[in-house]
C-alpha cells in the first residue's frame, strides 16, 4: 500500500499538467514544488504556445495570465552594422483561439498549478525532492524529500524536475550529460510605459511582438530574443555553454552588446532593469533525450530534454505541457491496469511518438546543431546581409549586378565553401522544408 | 492541573513590495520565531500550543503552516484585514484568556506599529517583555530568562514567569521545518473560527483635542538682526565646524579624529 | 585573466549604467545559511580554463590571488551552468537550496 497513487515532482508546466490529468482520472496525486510557489524558480524567453491546453482547460485564454498576444513575429539577422528582418503579422493571432502569448512564468506556472489543485491534486511547496525510493528490483516506489519524515511512496513518480533533472539521472535514464548539449539563457526584463512599447513595436491593445535574433551574440554561438510584455520588454540571449568559457565573454556583457546594436538600441532605450535572470536550456533535442520511462517512473518536460531550439522556432513550455499531460494519462492507465512497470507505462511513449512532441523533434533532429554551427553563426549572417546590402545599394553609374553574381561574390568573400553551403542547405531543407 | 496552554500569535500580511500578490504574503520572521519558541516551551512544560490569527479566511494559511510545524490547535478570530492594534489584541485576548504564556513577533511583514503585544498584555493583565532578542528557558520551572534590547545598544535581562506576553525579534529562533506528513495533514486540518470580541475598555472618542494653555513669553534681548545672524550663523559657526583641507589619508584621518575630539564626540 | 572575467570589476557602462551589484539586486534571493553548492578550491588550483568564472551568470566564482577560487552561494540562480562547464571531477558539489529558499523570480 503506497501513501498516494502518483507523485509529480516539480510544479512547472509539465508537472502541473501531469497532476491535472492524473487527478482528473481519479488518482490520489501529490505535486511537489521546491520553490515557495509554482513558477518561482522558472524562467524562459517569454513566449508560450498554449494550443495543447484546448482540450485540458477549455477557453483557457479567458483566464490565463497573459501579458500580450503575439500578432507579430520577426526573425532578425544581425551583423555588427547590418540587420535583415523578416517580419510577419496576423490579426488572426490577436483573437480567440489565439496562437502565442507572452507571459511571466511565475504567473503562468502558478495559474496552471491552481488547475492541478482544482482537479484534486495536493500541492506541497517549499519542498525539494532529494532522491528516489527504489524497490530491490530497482523499480521506483516513491521519493525522498528534504523535510523531516520526508519519504513519500507512490505507485508512479512523474519527474518534471527541470533541465537539471537529478531524478532522471539517478534513475540512469541519461547515458551521460555533456555541456555541449546545453545553452545558457540570460535575460533582462526592462520596464517601459505601455504607450512607448506600443509605438516602438507598432502594436495596439494587448497585441505583442516576438523577435528571434540570429547573430548579435559576439563570438559566442547562440541567438537572441526580444519580446514585448504589457509594460516590460524581455531581451536576452541564448549562449552555447562550451563557447562561453572558451571566448571569455560574460553573459551580461553579451546582452549589453545586443542592446547596443543599432537595430536594437532604439527599441530598448531607457528601459529600466526590473529583473535579471538566467536558466539553462536543454538545446540538443533528440540527440540528448534520455529514456523517459522506467519501472514506476516517467520523465517529462525539460527533465526529458523536450525543448525545441531550432532557430526560427524556440518552444519549450508547449512540449512540457503536452508531455506532462500524456505522462499523467499514462500513469492513470498503468494504475488502473495494475501494471506499474515500464511496460505498463508504455502508453506514455506511444502518446509522445504519435504527437508533435516527438514528431517535431524527429523532423528537426539536426536543426539545433545546424543553427548553432560555426558557419550558420559566424559566416552566413554576414554573407546574407552583404547580399541584401548589394541588392539594395544603388551603385550608379555601375549597372545593377544580377543576384547570382552577387551571391557568388559574397560567398567567396565570406569564405564559405560551395560544398559546405550545399550541405547545410540540404540539412536545412530536410529539417524545415 | 491541566497542561498549560501556550499561545503563538501570527499575522498573515501582504509583502510591502508586492501588496496585491498573495504569493508573497505571509508571517514575518519574528512571528515565525515566536511560534518556534512556543513549540519549544510547550515541550519544556508539557503544554499545548494554540496558534492564533485575526483576519479574514485567507489568513488561515499561516495557521495551517503552524499546525504543520506542530501547533496543537489553530484559531482564527474572524475580522477584517485592517484593524486597530487594540482591537486585534482584544480579539486575541478572547482566545488567550487563561493561557500560561503568549508569544508574539516583534513586527509583522508590513512593519506595523508592533503594539499588539502591549495591548494584549494590558487586556490579559499579564506581564510583558517586548522586543526580546534572546530567550533561555530556565528548567525546571515556568520561568524564562529573556534579554531585551534597549535604546543606545543597552540590554536588559528579565526573569519572566507566566502569565506573560513576550514579543521576540526574528533572529531569536528559526522556525523548525514541518514534516512532510504533518504538512499534508495540515492542508485539511480543522481551524476554529471565533467571532471578534469588542475591546473591553475602548478609548472614548476625543471630542476636544488637547491644547496647551496660553502662556506669556518675554521677548528676547538684543536686536532682531543680531539674533538672526546668531541663528543662521553666517560667520562664527562655519569657522568652528567646517573646513575643507587636502591631506594624505593618514593625516586626514588624524585631523578628523582631532576635530571629533575637539567637538566632544570622543571621550578622553 | 582578462578584464571581462572579473565580473563586478568592469566599469558600469559595460552594462548600460548599472553596476553588477545593482543588476543582481533586481532578483530576489531568500538566502539559506547552508551553501547548496560547495567548491573544493584544491581541485581548482591546477585548472587553467576556469570556465565557471566566465560562464556563471551571477558571477559567483571569483579567482583569488593565491590561485584558488572562492564561491558565494547567496545570489545563485540555481541554473546549473557551473557544474555543466566544469571539467574537474569533484570540484563542484551541486544541489538545490533547502525548499522555499534561494532565487524567487517574479517577471521571468
mmCIF file with all atom_site columns, C-alpha atoms in Angstrom, chain C:
data_model
loop_
_atom_site.group_PDB
_atom_site.id
_atom_site.type_symbol
_atom_site.label_atom_id
_atom_site.label_alt_id
_atom_site.label_comp_id
_atom_site.label_asym_id
_atom_site.label_entity_id
_atom_site.label_seq_id
_atom_site.pdbx_PDB_ins_code
_atom_site.Cartn_x
_atom_site.Cartn_y
_atom_site.Cartn_z
_atom_site.occupancy
_atom_site.B_iso_or_equiv
_atom_site.pdbx_formal_charge
_atom_site.auth_seq_id
_atom_site.auth_comp_id
_atom_site.auth_asym_id
_atom_site.auth_atom_id
_atom_site.pdbx_PDB_model_num
ATOM 1   C CA . UNK C 1 1   ? 42.896 36.863 -16.570 1.00 0.00 ? 1   UNK C CA 1
ATOM 2   C CA . UNK C 1 2   ? 41.038 39.224 -18.849 1.00 0.00 ? 2   UNK C CA 1
ATOM 3   C CA . UNK C 1 3   ? 39.069 42.161 -17.533 1.00 0.00 ? 3   UNK C CA 1
ATOM 4   C CA . UNK C 1 4   ? 35.856 40.600 -18.698 1.00 0.00 ? 4   UNK C CA 1
ATOM 5   C CA . UNK C 1 5   ? 36.348 37.637 -16.431 1.00 0.00 ? 5   UNK C CA 1
ATOM 6   C CA . UNK C 1 6   ? 36.245 39.739 -13.311 1.00 0.00 ? 6   UNK C CA 1
ATOM 7   C CA . UNK C 1 7   ? 32.507 40.249 -13.074 1.00 0.00 ? 7   UNK C CA 1
ATOM 8   C CA . UNK C 1 8   ? 31.896 43.197 -10.841 1.00 0.00 ? 8   UNK C CA 1
ATOM 9   C CA . UNK C 1 9   ? 35.199 44.872 -11.632 1.00 0.00 ? 9   UNK C CA 1
ATOM 10  C CA . UNK C 1 10  ? 34.150 46.249 -15.009 1.00 0.00 ? 10  UNK C CA 1
ATOM 11  C CA . UNK C 1 11  ? 33.135 49.849 -15.482 1.00 0.00 ? 11  UNK C CA 1
ATOM 12  C CA . UNK C 1 12  ? 29.360 50.249 -15.027 1.00 0.00 ? 12  UNK C CA 1
ATOM 13  C CA . UNK C 1 13  ? 28.852 51.491 -18.601 1.00 0.00 ? 13  UNK C CA 1
ATOM 14  C CA . UNK C 1 14  ? 29.634 47.989 -19.822 1.00 0.00 ? 14  UNK C CA 1
ATOM 15  C CA . UNK C 1 15  ? 26.169 47.018 -18.594 1.00 0.00 ? 15  UNK C CA 1
ATOM 16  C CA . UNK C 1 16  ? 24.343 50.158 -19.540 1.00 0.00 ? 16  UNK C CA 1
ATOM 17  C CA . UNK C 1 17  ? 24.918 52.279 -16.473 1.00 0.00 ? 17  UNK C CA 1
ATOM 18  C CA . UNK C 1 18  ? 24.261 49.560 -13.918 1.00 0.00 ? 18  UNK C CA 1
ATOM 19  C CA . UNK C 1 19  ? 26.873 48.033 -11.678 1.00 0.00 ? 19  UNK C CA 1
ATOM 20  C CA . UNK C 1 20  ? 26.823 44.272 -11.480 1.00 0.00 ? 20  UNK C CA 1
ATOM 21  C CA . UNK C 1 21  ? 25.694 44.517 -7.858  1.00 0.00 ? 21  UNK C CA 1
ATOM 22  C CA . UNK C 1 22  ? 22.716 46.631 -8.917  1.00 0.00 ? 22  UNK C CA 1
ATOM 23  C CA . UNK C 1 23  ? 21.927 44.105 -11.648 1.00 0.00 ? 23  UNK C CA 1
ATOM 24  C CA . UNK C 1 24  ? 21.871 41.239 -9.170  1.00 0.00 ? 24  UNK C CA 1
ATOM 25  C CA . UNK C 1 25  ? 19.813 43.280 -6.709  1.00 0.00 ? 25  UNK C CA 1
ATOM 26  C CA . UNK C 1 26  ? 16.892 43.178 -9.154  1.00 0.00 ? 26  UNK C CA 1
ATOM 27  C CA . UNK C 1 27  ? 16.339 39.497 -8.397  1.00 0.00 ? 27  UNK C CA 1
ATOM 28  C CA . UNK C 1 28  ? 15.075 38.225 -5.044  1.00 0.00 ? 28  UNK C CA 1
ATOM 29  C CA . UNK C 1 29  ? 17.102 35.654 -3.146  1.00 0.00 ? 29  UNK C CA 1
ATOM 30  C CA . UNK C 1 30  ? 15.829 34.028 0.068   1.00 0.00 ? 30  UNK C CA 1
ATOM 31  C CA . UNK C 1 31  ? 19.165 33.066 1.423   1.00 0.00 ? 31  UNK C CA 1
ATOM 32  C CA . UNK C 1 32  ? 19.680 29.882 3.395   1.00 0.00 ? 32  UNK C CA 1
ATOM 33  C CA . UNK C 1 33  ? 22.635 29.762 5.749   1.00 0.00 ? 33  UNK C CA 1
ATOM 34  C CA . UNK C 1 34  ? 23.848 26.428 4.394   1.00 0.00 ? 34  UNK C CA 1
ATOM 35  C CA . UNK C 1 35  ? 25.535 26.686 0.969   1.00 0.00 ? 35  UNK C CA 1
ATOM 36  C CA . UNK C 1 36  ? 23.833 24.414 -1.579  1.00 0.00 ? 36  UNK C CA 1
ATOM 37  C CA . UNK C 1 37  ? 26.875 24.479 -3.824  1.00 0.00 ? 37  UNK C CA 1
ATOM 38  C CA . UNK C 1 38  ? 30.304 23.710 -2.453  1.00 0.00 ? 38  UNK C CA 1
ATOM 39  C CA . UNK C 1 39  ? 33.500 24.359 -4.387  1.00 0.00 ? 39  UNK C CA 1
ATOM 40  C CA . UNK C 1 40  ? 36.639 22.480 -3.481  1.00 0.00 ? 40  UNK C CA 1
ATOM 41  C CA . UNK C 1 41  ? 39.324 25.067 -4.185  1.00 0.00 ? 41  UNK C CA 1
ATOM 42  C CA . UNK C 1 42  ? 42.098 22.462 -4.012  1.00 0.00 ? 42  UNK C CA 1
ATOM 43  C CA . UNK C 1 43  ? 40.721 20.796 -7.112  1.00 0.00 ? 43  UNK C CA 1
ATOM 44  C CA . UNK C 1 44  ? 40.532 24.167 -8.873  1.00 0.00 ? 44  UNK C CA 1
ATOM 45  C CA . UNK C 1 45  ? 44.116 25.115 -8.125  1.00 0.00 ? 45  UNK C CA 1
ATOM 46  C CA . UNK C 1 46  ? 45.550 23.487 -11.250 1.00 0.00 ? 46  UNK C CA 1
ATOM 47  C CA . UNK C 1 47  ? 42.582 24.280 -13.517 1.00 0.00 ? 47  UNK C CA 1
ATOM 48  C CA . UNK C 1 48  ? 43.665 26.619 -16.289 1.00 0.00 ? 48  UNK C CA 1
ATOM 49  C CA . UNK C 1 49  ? 40.367 27.127 -18.120 1.00 0.00 ? 49  UNK C CA 1
ATOM 50  C CA . UNK C 1 50  ? 38.207 28.219 -15.166 1.00 0.00 ? 50  UNK C CA 1
ATOM 51  C CA . UNK C 1 51  ? 35.099 28.365 -17.297 1.00 0.00 ? 51  UNK C CA 1
ATOM 52  C CA . UNK C 1 52  ? 32.892 28.737 -14.231 1.00 0.00 ? 52  UNK C CA 1
ATOM 53  C CA . UNK C 1 53  ? 34.377 32.183 -13.571 1.00 0.00 ? 53  UNK C CA 1
ATOM 54  C CA . UNK C 1 54  ? 33.309 33.408 -17.011 1.00 0.00 ? 54  UNK C CA 1
ATOM 55  C CA . UNK C 1 55  ? 30.106 31.463 -17.508 1.00 0.00 ? 55  UNK C CA 1
ATOM 56  C CA . UNK C 1 56  ? 28.284 31.855 -14.171 1.00 0.00 ? 56  UNK C CA 1
ATOM 57  C CA . UNK C 1 57  ? 25.583 34.428 -14.992 1.00 0.00 ? 57  UNK C CA 1
ATOM 58  C CA . UNK C 1 58  ? 25.654 35.662 -11.398 1.00 0.00 ? 58  UNK C CA 1
ATOM 59  C CA . UNK C 1 59  ? 29.480 35.927 -11.331 1.00 0.00 ? 59  UNK C CA 1
ATOM 60  C CA . UNK C 1 60  ? 29.670 33.916 -8.130  1.00 0.00 ? 60  UNK C CA 1
ATOM 61  C CA . UNK C 1 61  ? 33.042 32.299 -8.853  1.00 0.00 ? 61  UNK C CA 1
ATOM 62  C CA . UNK C 1 62  ? 35.944 34.607 -8.124  1.00 0.00 ? 62  UNK C CA 1
ATOM 63  C CA . UNK C 1 63  ? 39.598 33.672 -8.540  1.00 0.00 ? 63  UNK C CA 1
ATOM 64  C CA . UNK C 1 64  ? 41.838 34.518 -5.607  1.00 0.00 ? 64  UNK C CA 1
ATOM 65  C CA . UNK C 1 65  ? 45.331 35.921 -5.716  1.00 0.00 ? 65  UNK C CA 1
ATOM 66  C CA . UNK C 1 66  ? 46.595 32.649 -4.220  1.00 0.00 ? 66  UNK C CA 1
ATOM 67  C CA . UNK C 1 67  ? 45.373 30.743 -7.266  1.00 0.00 ? 67  UNK C CA 1
ATOM 68  C CA . UNK C 1 68  ? 42.200 29.275 -5.792  1.00 0.00 ? 68  UNK C CA 1
ATOM 69  C CA . UNK C 1 69  ? 38.556 30.075 -6.403  1.00 0.00 ? 69  UNK C CA 1
ATOM 70  C CA . UNK C 1 70  ? 36.133 31.439 -3.855  1.00 0.00 ? 70  UNK C CA 1
ATOM 71  C CA . UNK C 1 71  ? 32.444 30.867 -4.288  1.00 0.00 ? 71  UNK C CA 1
ATOM 72  C CA . UNK C 1 72  ? 29.456 32.686 -2.818  1.00 0.00 ? 72  UNK C CA 1
ATOM 73  C CA . UNK C 1 73  ? 26.147 30.799 -2.913  1.00 0.00 ? 73  UNK C CA 1
ATOM 74  C CA . UNK C 1 74  ? 23.918 33.669 -1.863  1.00 0.00 ? 74  UNK C CA 1
ATOM 75  C CA . UNK C 1 75  ? 22.859 35.106 -5.235  1.00 0.00 ? 75  UNK C CA 1
ATOM 76  C CA . UNK C 1 76  ? 22.684 31.850 -7.159  1.00 0.00 ? 76  UNK C CA 1
ATOM 77  C CA . UNK C 1 77  ? 20.099 31.407 -9.942  1.00 0.00 ? 77  UNK C CA 1
ATOM 78  C CA . UNK C 1 78  ? 20.347 27.605 -9.424  1.00 0.00 ? 78  UNK C CA 1
ATOM 79  C CA . UNK C 1 79  ? 20.795 27.256 -13.190 1.00 0.00 ? 79  UNK C CA 1
ATOM 80  C CA . UNK C 1 80  ? 23.439 24.509 -13.333 1.00 0.00 ? 80  UNK C CA 1
ATOM 81  C CA . UNK C 1 81  ? 25.862 26.262 -15.681 1.00 0.00 ? 81  UNK C CA 1
ATOM 82  C CA . UNK C 1 82  ? 28.836 25.860 -13.332 1.00 0.00 ? 82  UNK C CA 1
ATOM 83  C CA . UNK C 1 83  ? 28.721 22.111 -12.921 1.00 0.00 ? 83  UNK C CA 1
ATOM 84  C CA . UNK C 1 84  ? 27.996 21.637 -16.630 1.00 0.00 ? 84  UNK C CA 1
ATOM 85  C CA . UNK C 1 85  ? 31.043 23.647 -17.780 1.00 0.00 ? 85  UNK C CA 1
ATOM 86  C CA . UNK C 1 86  ? 33.337 22.357 -15.028 1.00 0.00 ? 86  UNK C CA 1
ATOM 87  C CA . UNK C 1 87  ? 35.846 19.834 -16.294 1.00 0.00 ? 87  UNK C CA 1
ATOM 88  C CA . UNK C 1 88  ? 37.328 18.902 -12.924 1.00 0.00 ? 88  UNK C CA 1
ATOM 89  C CA . UNK C 1 89  ? 35.755 15.898 -11.241 1.00 0.00 ? 89  UNK C CA 1
ATOM 90  C CA . UNK C 1 90  ? 34.749 16.712 -7.676  1.00 0.00 ? 90  UNK C CA 1
ATOM 91  C CA . UNK C 1 91  ? 35.417 20.442 -7.840  1.00 0.00 ? 91  UNK C CA 1
ATOM 92  C CA . UNK C 1 92  ? 31.755 21.434 -7.601  1.00 0.00 ? 92  UNK C CA 1
ATOM 93  C CA . UNK C 1 93  ? 29.234 19.674 -5.372  1.00 0.00 ? 93  UNK C CA 1
ATOM 94  C CA . UNK C 1 94  ? 25.878 20.872 -6.606  1.00 0.00 ? 94  UNK C CA 1
ATOM 95  C CA . UNK C 1 95  ? 22.403 20.651 -5.126  1.00 0.00 ? 95  UNK C CA 1
ATOM 96  C CA . UNK C 1 96  ? 19.370 22.860 -4.670  1.00 0.00 ? 96  UNK C CA 1
ATOM 97  C CA . UNK C 1 97  ? 18.930 25.087 -1.622  1.00 0.00 ? 97  UNK C CA 1
ATOM 98  C CA . UNK C 1 98  ? 16.510 23.916 1.045   1.00 0.00 ? 98  UNK C CA 1
ATOM 99  C CA . UNK C 1 99  ? 12.878 24.090 -0.111  1.00 0.00 ? 99  UNK C CA 1
ATOM 100 C CA . UNK C 1 100 ? 11.451 27.605 -0.101  1.00 0.00 ? 100 UNK C CA 1
ATOM 101 C CA . UNK C 1 101 ? 14.893 29.220 -0.210  1.00 0.00 ? 101 UNK C CA 1
ATOM 102 C CA . UNK C 1 102 ? 17.071 30.558 -2.996  1.00 0.00 ? 102 UNK C CA 1
ATOM 103 C CA . UNK C 1 103 ? 16.060 32.599 -6.000  1.00 0.00 ? 103 UNK C CA 1
ATOM 104 C CA . UNK C 1 104 ? 12.441 33.757 -6.376  1.00 0.00 ? 104 UNK C CA 1
ATOM 105 C CA . UNK C 1 105 ? 11.584 35.049 -9.838  1.00 0.00 ? 105 UNK C CA 1
ATOM 106 C CA . UNK C 1 106 ? 8.704  37.458 -10.462 1.00 0.00 ? 106 UNK C CA 1
ATOM 107 C CA . UNK C 1 107 ? 8.842  38.761 -14.025 1.00 0.00 ? 107 UNK C CA 1
ATOM 108 C CA . UNK C 1 108 ? 10.586 35.999 -15.929 1.00 0.00 ? 108 UNK C CA 1
#
